[in-house]
Amino acid sequence: MTMLKCVVLAFLVAGVYSCGVQDVPPLLSRVVGGVDARPNSWPWQISLQYSKNGDWGHTCGGTLIATNWVLTAAHCISSSRTYRVVLGKYNLNDNEPNSVAIDAEKIFVHEKWNSLFIINDIALIKLKEHVTLSTSIQMACLPLDGLELPNDYPCYITGWGRIYTNGPLADNLQQALLPVVSYDICSKPDWWGGTVKRTMVCAGGDGNLSGCNGDSGGPLNCQNANRAWEVHGIVSFGSGLKCNMAKKPTVFTRVSAYIDWINAIMTSN
């Protein structure tokens, strides 16, 4: 098949599936702690895995935003590791027939990523091939450039991170309701103070629900007015004392602050 036919086919397949609209609706009841997600209800969630001693291990989450592009966190990437992206997964330990693993062709870490201050914690992964969209593999929408959600806006974190502080990674994909915490509140001295920047978004902080190790790079899923799901955040950091600490909400890279960067990388590569 010629390159032109491959590109046309990819666009035709993508056209069947609108971004942010899944075949299987998620369970959206308020929860006390993270719960097992409904299989295929977050079909843009990916598992970023790295090769170690001939095997592959989960290290971070991420979000499929185009048929060959994945959004994740800069701190998830090490130049010494070889990565692949696994799509269509629900249980990380099961051999699921609808899941696929695709090698990373190239990884773009934000040129101003600062690991000391955890600023510009965003990266893009270009896959070696386009993925075929299906019920279990779909794309999330990107938010409007510069959009900031109001305080208490309902969003959901998803991932296979630790189910409690220093606990094991989850086998099944987890979800938890994390309402947005406005910058004005999150930057208060008894919250995150000056650690939080305008290019970040906070969510949670009630002392019960939060992201944890292993959730890094994964999405903060928020529905827009048209009921489509957008990836408004990339899990970046949380409290070093414990995952679910009151007034220390999970901090995400605010995707809407990087739309120009995302578009520039994707269009030039």
GROMACS .gro file of C-alpha atoms in nm:
model
  269
    1MET     CA    1   0.000   0.000   0.000
    2THR     CA    2   0.137   0.343  -0.091
    3MET     CA    3   0.208   0.607   0.172
    4LEU     CA    4  -0.073   0.826   0.033
    5LYS     CA    5  -0.325   0.542   0.064
    6CYS     CA    6  -0.210   0.471   0.420
    7VAL     CA    7  -0.261   0.835   0.521
    8VAL     CA    8  -0.603   0.852   0.354
    9LEU     CA    9  -0.707   0.526   0.524
   10ALA     CA   10  -0.595   0.659   0.863
   11PHE     CA   11  -0.808   0.971   0.817
   12LEU     CA   12  -1.107   0.766   0.707
   13VAL     CA   13  -1.080   0.539   1.012
   14ALA     CA   14  -1.032   0.836   1.242
   15GLY     CA   15  -1.337   1.000   1.090
   16VAL     CA   16  -1.560   0.716   1.206
   17TYR     CA   17  -1.467   0.792   1.567
   18SER     CA   18  -1.507   1.145   1.698
   19CYS     CA   19  -1.249   1.239   1.959
   20GLY     CA   20  -1.362   1.218   2.318
   21VAL     CA   21  -1.675   1.013   2.247
   22GLN     CA   22  -1.644   0.652   2.355
   23ASP     CA   23  -1.867   0.356   2.266
   24VAL     CA   24  -1.879   0.246   2.631
   25PRO     CA   25  -1.986   0.522   2.873
   26PRO     CA   26  -1.788   0.545   3.199
   27LEU     CA   27  -1.936   0.506   3.545
   28LEU     CA   28  -1.968   0.862   3.673
   29SER     CA   29  -2.095   0.825   4.029
   30ARG     CA   30  -1.908   1.005   4.308
   31VAL     CA   31  -1.669   0.771   4.486
   32VAL     CA   32  -1.487   0.764   4.821
   33GLY     CA   33  -1.174   0.614   4.669
   34GLY     CA   34  -1.056   0.511   4.324
   35VAL     CA   35  -1.263   0.232   4.170
   36ASP     CA   36  -1.225  -0.009   3.881
   37ALA     CA   37  -1.322   0.166   3.560
   38ARG     CA   38  -1.567   0.007   3.320
   39PRO     CA   39  -1.366  -0.173   3.048
   40ASN     CA   40  -1.325   0.037   2.730
   41SER     CA   41  -1.481   0.345   2.895
   42TRP     CA   42  -1.155   0.544   2.878
   43PRO     CA   43  -1.026   0.419   2.541
   44TRP     CA   44  -0.765   0.695   2.499
   45GLN     CA   45  -0.580   0.590   2.816
   46ILE     CA   46  -0.248   0.422   2.733
   47SER     CA   47   0.019   0.239   2.931
   48LEU     CA   48   0.370   0.369   2.868
   49GLN     CA   49   0.609   0.079   2.914
   50TYR     CA   50   0.987   0.042   2.909
   51SER     CA   51   1.210  -0.251   2.832
   52LYS     CA   52   1.401  -0.407   3.123
   53ASN     CA   53   1.586  -0.738   3.117
   54GLY     CA   54   1.393  -0.855   2.814
   55ASP     CA   55   1.052  -0.773   2.960
   56TRP     CA   56   0.821  -0.474   2.953
   57GLY     CA   57   0.702  -0.286   3.261
   58HIS     CA   58   0.443  -0.013   3.313
   59THR     CA   59   0.595   0.320   3.413
   60CYS     CA   60   0.341   0.592   3.328
   61GLY     CA   61   0.009   0.671   3.173
   62GLY     CA   62  -0.065   0.881   2.869
   63THR     CA   63  -0.338   0.989   2.630
   64LEU     CA   64  -0.394   0.908   2.263
   65ILE     CA   65  -0.468   1.240   2.087
   66ALA     CA   66  -0.413   1.132   1.724
   67THR     CA   67  -0.381   0.795   1.555
   68ASN     CA   68  -0.002   0.808   1.596
   69TRP     CA   69   0.054   1.060   1.878
   70VAL     CA   70   0.044   1.019   2.255
   71LEU     CA   71   0.056   1.290   2.521
   72THR     CA   72   0.241   1.220   2.847
   73ALA     CA   73   0.462   1.387   3.110
   74ALA     CA   74   0.824   1.489   3.053
   75HIS     CA   75   0.929   1.336   3.386
   76CYS     CA   76   0.817   0.996   3.256
   77ILE     CA   77   1.088   0.998   2.988
   78SER     CA   78   1.449   0.889   3.028
   79SER     CA   79   1.690   0.903   2.734
   80SER     CA   80   1.847   0.574   2.846
   81ARG     CA   81   1.526   0.372   2.813
   82THR     CA   82   1.343   0.210   2.523
   83TYR     CA   83   0.968   0.267   2.525
   84ARG     CA   84   0.653   0.127   2.377
   85VAL     CA   85   0.290   0.233   2.406
   86VAL     CA   86   0.019  -0.020   2.487
   87LEU     CA   87  -0.332   0.076   2.380
   88GLY     CA   88  -0.669  -0.083   2.446
   89LYS     CA   89  -0.568  -0.215   2.788
   90TYR     CA   90  -0.784  -0.266   3.094
   91ASN     CA   91  -0.599  -0.524   3.303
   92LEU     CA   92  -0.221  -0.483   3.275
   93ASN     CA   93  -0.156  -0.849   3.354
   94ASP     CA   94  -0.409  -1.008   3.119
   95ASN     CA   95  -0.343  -1.095   2.756
   96GLU     CA   96  -0.630  -0.893   2.612
   97PRO     CA   97  -0.706  -0.963   2.244
   98ASN     CA   98  -0.809  -0.606   2.162
   99SER     CA   99  -0.493  -0.444   2.297
  100VAL     CA  100  -0.192  -0.352   2.083
  101ALA     CA  101   0.167  -0.253   2.160
  102ILE     CA  102   0.341  -0.002   1.931
  103ASP     CA  103   0.701   0.111   1.961
  104ALA     CA  104   0.784   0.477   2.005
  105GLU     CA  105   0.940   0.619   1.689
  106LYS     CA  106   1.044   0.949   1.844
  107ILE     CA  107   0.984   1.126   2.174
  108PHE     CA  108   0.965   1.504   2.210
  109VAL     CA  109   1.022   1.640   2.561
  110HIS     CA  110   0.939   2.009   2.606
  111GLU     CA  111   1.258   2.204   2.548
  112LYS     CA  112   1.200   2.406   2.866
  113TRP     CA  113   1.123   2.109   3.092
  114ASN     CA  114   1.272   2.180   3.435
  115SER     CA  115   1.289   1.881   3.669
  116LEU     CA  116   1.388   2.092   3.970
  117PHE     CA  117   1.079   2.316   3.963
  118ILE     CA  118   0.865   2.064   3.770
  119ILE     CA  119   0.782   2.322   3.503
  120ASN     CA  120   0.673   2.238   3.145
  121ASP     CA  121   0.618   1.874   3.239
  122ILE     CA  122   0.490   1.763   2.900
  123ALA     CA  123   0.608   1.530   2.624
  124LEU     CA  124   0.476   1.390   2.297
  125ILE     CA  125   0.540   1.040   2.168
  126LYS     CA  126   0.517   0.970   1.796
  127LEU     CA  127   0.425   0.606   1.734
  128LYS     CA  128   0.600   0.400   1.468
  129GLU     CA  129   0.266   0.331   1.302
  130HIS     CA  130  -0.090   0.457   1.307
  131VAL     CA  131  -0.320   0.268   1.539
  132THR     CA  132  -0.654   0.137   1.414
  133LEU     CA  133  -0.935   0.296   1.612
  134SER     CA  134  -1.196   0.068   1.766
  135THR     CA  135  -1.425   0.039   2.068
  136SER     CA  136  -1.121  -0.015   2.291
  137ILE     CA  137  -0.889   0.239   2.125
  138GLN     CA  138  -1.006   0.596   2.062
  139MET     CA  139  -0.873   0.950   2.087
  140ALA     CA  140  -0.937   1.219   2.346
  141CYS     CA  141  -1.005   1.576   2.239
  142LEU     CA  142  -0.773   1.864   2.318
  143PRO     CA  143  -0.918   2.166   2.502
  144LEU     CA  144  -0.938   2.514   2.357
  145ASP     CA  145  -0.616   2.715   2.371
  146GLY     CA  146  -0.585   2.890   2.706
  147LEU     CA  147  -0.906   2.751   2.856
  148GLU     CA  148  -0.912   2.735   3.238
  149LEU     CA  149  -1.191   2.538   3.404
  150PRO     CA  150  -1.376   2.691   3.703
  151ASN     CA  151  -1.334   2.576   4.061
  152ASP     CA  152  -1.508   2.246   4.141
  153TYR     CA  153  -1.555   2.151   3.774
  154PRO     CA  154  -1.599   1.769   3.773
  155CYS     CA  155  -1.312   1.580   3.608
  156TYR     CA  156  -1.182   1.225   3.634
  157ILE     CA  157  -0.831   1.093   3.679
  158THR     CA  158  -0.759   0.752   3.529
  159GLY     CA  159  -0.458   0.522   3.555
  160TRP     CA  160  -0.290   0.213   3.693
  161GLY     CA  161  -0.103   0.395   3.969
  162ARG     CA  162  -0.058   0.270   4.325
  163ILE     CA  163  -0.392   0.209   4.495
  164TYR     CA  164  -0.263   0.367   4.816
  165THR     CA  165   0.060   0.532   4.936
  166ASN     CA  166   0.350   0.286   4.892
  167GLY     CA  167   0.099   0.020   4.786
  168PRO     CA  168   0.093  -0.200   4.474
  169LEU     CA  169   0.008  -0.083   4.124
  170ALA     CA  170  -0.350  -0.147   4.021
  171ASP     CA  171  -0.418  -0.440   3.790
  172ASN     CA  172  -0.740  -0.294   3.649
  173LEU     CA  173  -0.763   0.061   3.519
  174GLN     CA  174  -0.879   0.290   3.800
  175GLN     CA  175  -1.084   0.608   3.790
  176ALA     CA  176  -1.164   0.871   4.050
  177LEU     CA  177  -1.362   1.193   4.050
  178LEU     CA  178  -1.125   1.487   4.104
  179PRO     CA  179  -1.298   1.828   4.094
  180VAL     CA  180  -1.082   2.115   3.970
  181VAL     CA  181  -0.928   2.342   4.232
  182SER     CA  182  -0.890   2.695   4.099
  183TYR     CA  183  -0.545   2.854   4.079
  184ASP     CA  184  -0.648   3.117   4.336
  185ILE     CA  185  -0.721   2.845   4.592
  186CYS     CA  186  -0.444   2.602   4.498
  187SER     CA  187  -0.178   2.873   4.523
  188LYS     CA  188  -0.275   2.968   4.878
  189PRO     CA  189   0.008   2.921   5.133
  190ASP     CA  190  -0.164   2.630   5.311
  191TRP     CA  191  -0.229   2.457   4.977
  192TRP     CA  192   0.053   2.443   4.719
  193GLY     CA  193   0.161   2.806   4.744
  194GLY     CA  194   0.412   2.928   4.488
  195THR     CA  195   0.490   2.574   4.373
  196VAL     CA  196   0.183   2.590   4.149
  197LYS     CA  197   0.211   2.794   3.829
  198ARG     CA  198  -0.051   2.922   3.587
  199THR     CA  199   0.056   2.651   3.341
  200MET     CA  200  -0.070   2.388   3.587
  201VAL     CA  201  -0.414   2.276   3.703
  202CYS     CA  202  -0.497   2.129   4.043
  203ALA     CA  203  -0.769   1.874   4.109
  204GLY     CA  204  -0.883   1.693   4.424
  205GLY     CA  205  -0.729   1.773   4.760
  206ASP     CA  206  -1.009   1.638   4.979
  207GLY     CA  207  -0.775   1.393   5.153
  208ASN     CA  208  -0.946   1.088   5.001
  209LEU     CA  209  -0.901   1.093   4.626
  210SER     CA  210  -0.580   1.162   4.436
  211GLY     CA  211  -0.333   1.041   4.180
  212CYS     CA  212  -0.038   0.833   4.297
  213ASN     CA  213   0.289   0.686   4.170
  214GLY     CA  214   0.230   0.516   3.836
  215ASP     CA  215  -0.049   0.756   3.737
  216SER     CA  216   0.207   1.009   3.608
  217GLY     CA  217   0.155   1.118   3.250
  218GLY     CA  218  -0.207   1.009   3.248
  219PRO     CA  219  -0.506   1.232   3.174
  220LEU     CA  220  -0.738   1.454   3.368
  221ASN     CA  221  -1.058   1.380   3.175
  222CYS     CA  222  -1.318   1.657   3.162
  223GLN     CA  223  -1.636   1.675   2.954
  224ASN     CA  224  -1.706   1.983   2.745
  225ALA     CA  225  -2.045   2.137   2.668
  226ASN     CA  226  -2.091   1.895   2.379
  227ARG     CA  227  -2.038   1.598   2.615
  228ALA     CA  228  -1.705   1.508   2.452
  229TRP     CA  229  -1.412   1.426   2.681
  230GLU     CA  230  -1.108   1.650   2.670
  231VAL     CA  231  -0.767   1.590   2.827
  232HIS     CA  232  -0.726   1.901   3.041
  233GLY     CA  233  -0.433   1.779   3.247
  234ILE     CA  234  -0.129   1.551   3.250
  235VAL     CA  235  -0.053   1.400   3.591
  236SER     CA  236   0.263   1.578   3.707
  237PHE     CA  237   0.316   1.568   4.086
  238GLY     CA  238   0.157   1.535   4.429
  239SER     CA  239   0.253   1.539   4.794
  240GLY     CA  240   0.572   1.352   4.887
  241LEU     CA  241   0.423   1.263   5.227
  242LYS     CA  242   0.127   1.062   5.098
  243CYS     CA  243  -0.081   1.046   4.785
  244ASN     CA  244  -0.417   1.154   4.930
  245MET     CA  245  -0.320   1.449   5.149
  246ALA     CA  246  -0.578   1.719   5.226
  247LYS     CA  247  -0.509   2.058   5.065
  248LYS     CA  248  -0.240   1.898   4.849
  249PRO     CA  249  -0.439   1.815   4.536
  250THR     CA  250  -0.287   1.630   4.244
  251VAL     CA  251  -0.112   1.880   4.017
  252PHE     CA  252  -0.139   1.840   3.642
  253THR     CA  253   0.029   2.012   3.350
  254ARG     CA  254  -0.250   2.228   3.206
  255VAL     CA  255  -0.283   2.106   2.848
  256SER     CA  256  -0.462   2.421   2.729
  257ALA     CA  257  -0.144   2.618   2.804
  258TYR     CA  258   0.051   2.408   2.551
  259ILE     CA  259  -0.178   2.385   2.249
  260ASP     CA  260   0.061   2.585   2.029
  261TRP     CA  261   0.353   2.363   2.132
  262ILE     CA  262   0.154   2.044   2.069
  263ASN     CA  263   0.041   2.164   1.726
  264ALA     CA  264   0.391   2.278   1.629
  265ILE     CA  265   0.549   1.941   1.718
  266MET     CA  266   0.281   1.735   1.546
  267THR     CA  267   0.268   1.940   1.225
  268SER     CA  268   0.647   1.953   1.180
  269ASN     CA  269   0.706   1.585   1.249
   0.00000   0.00000   0.00000
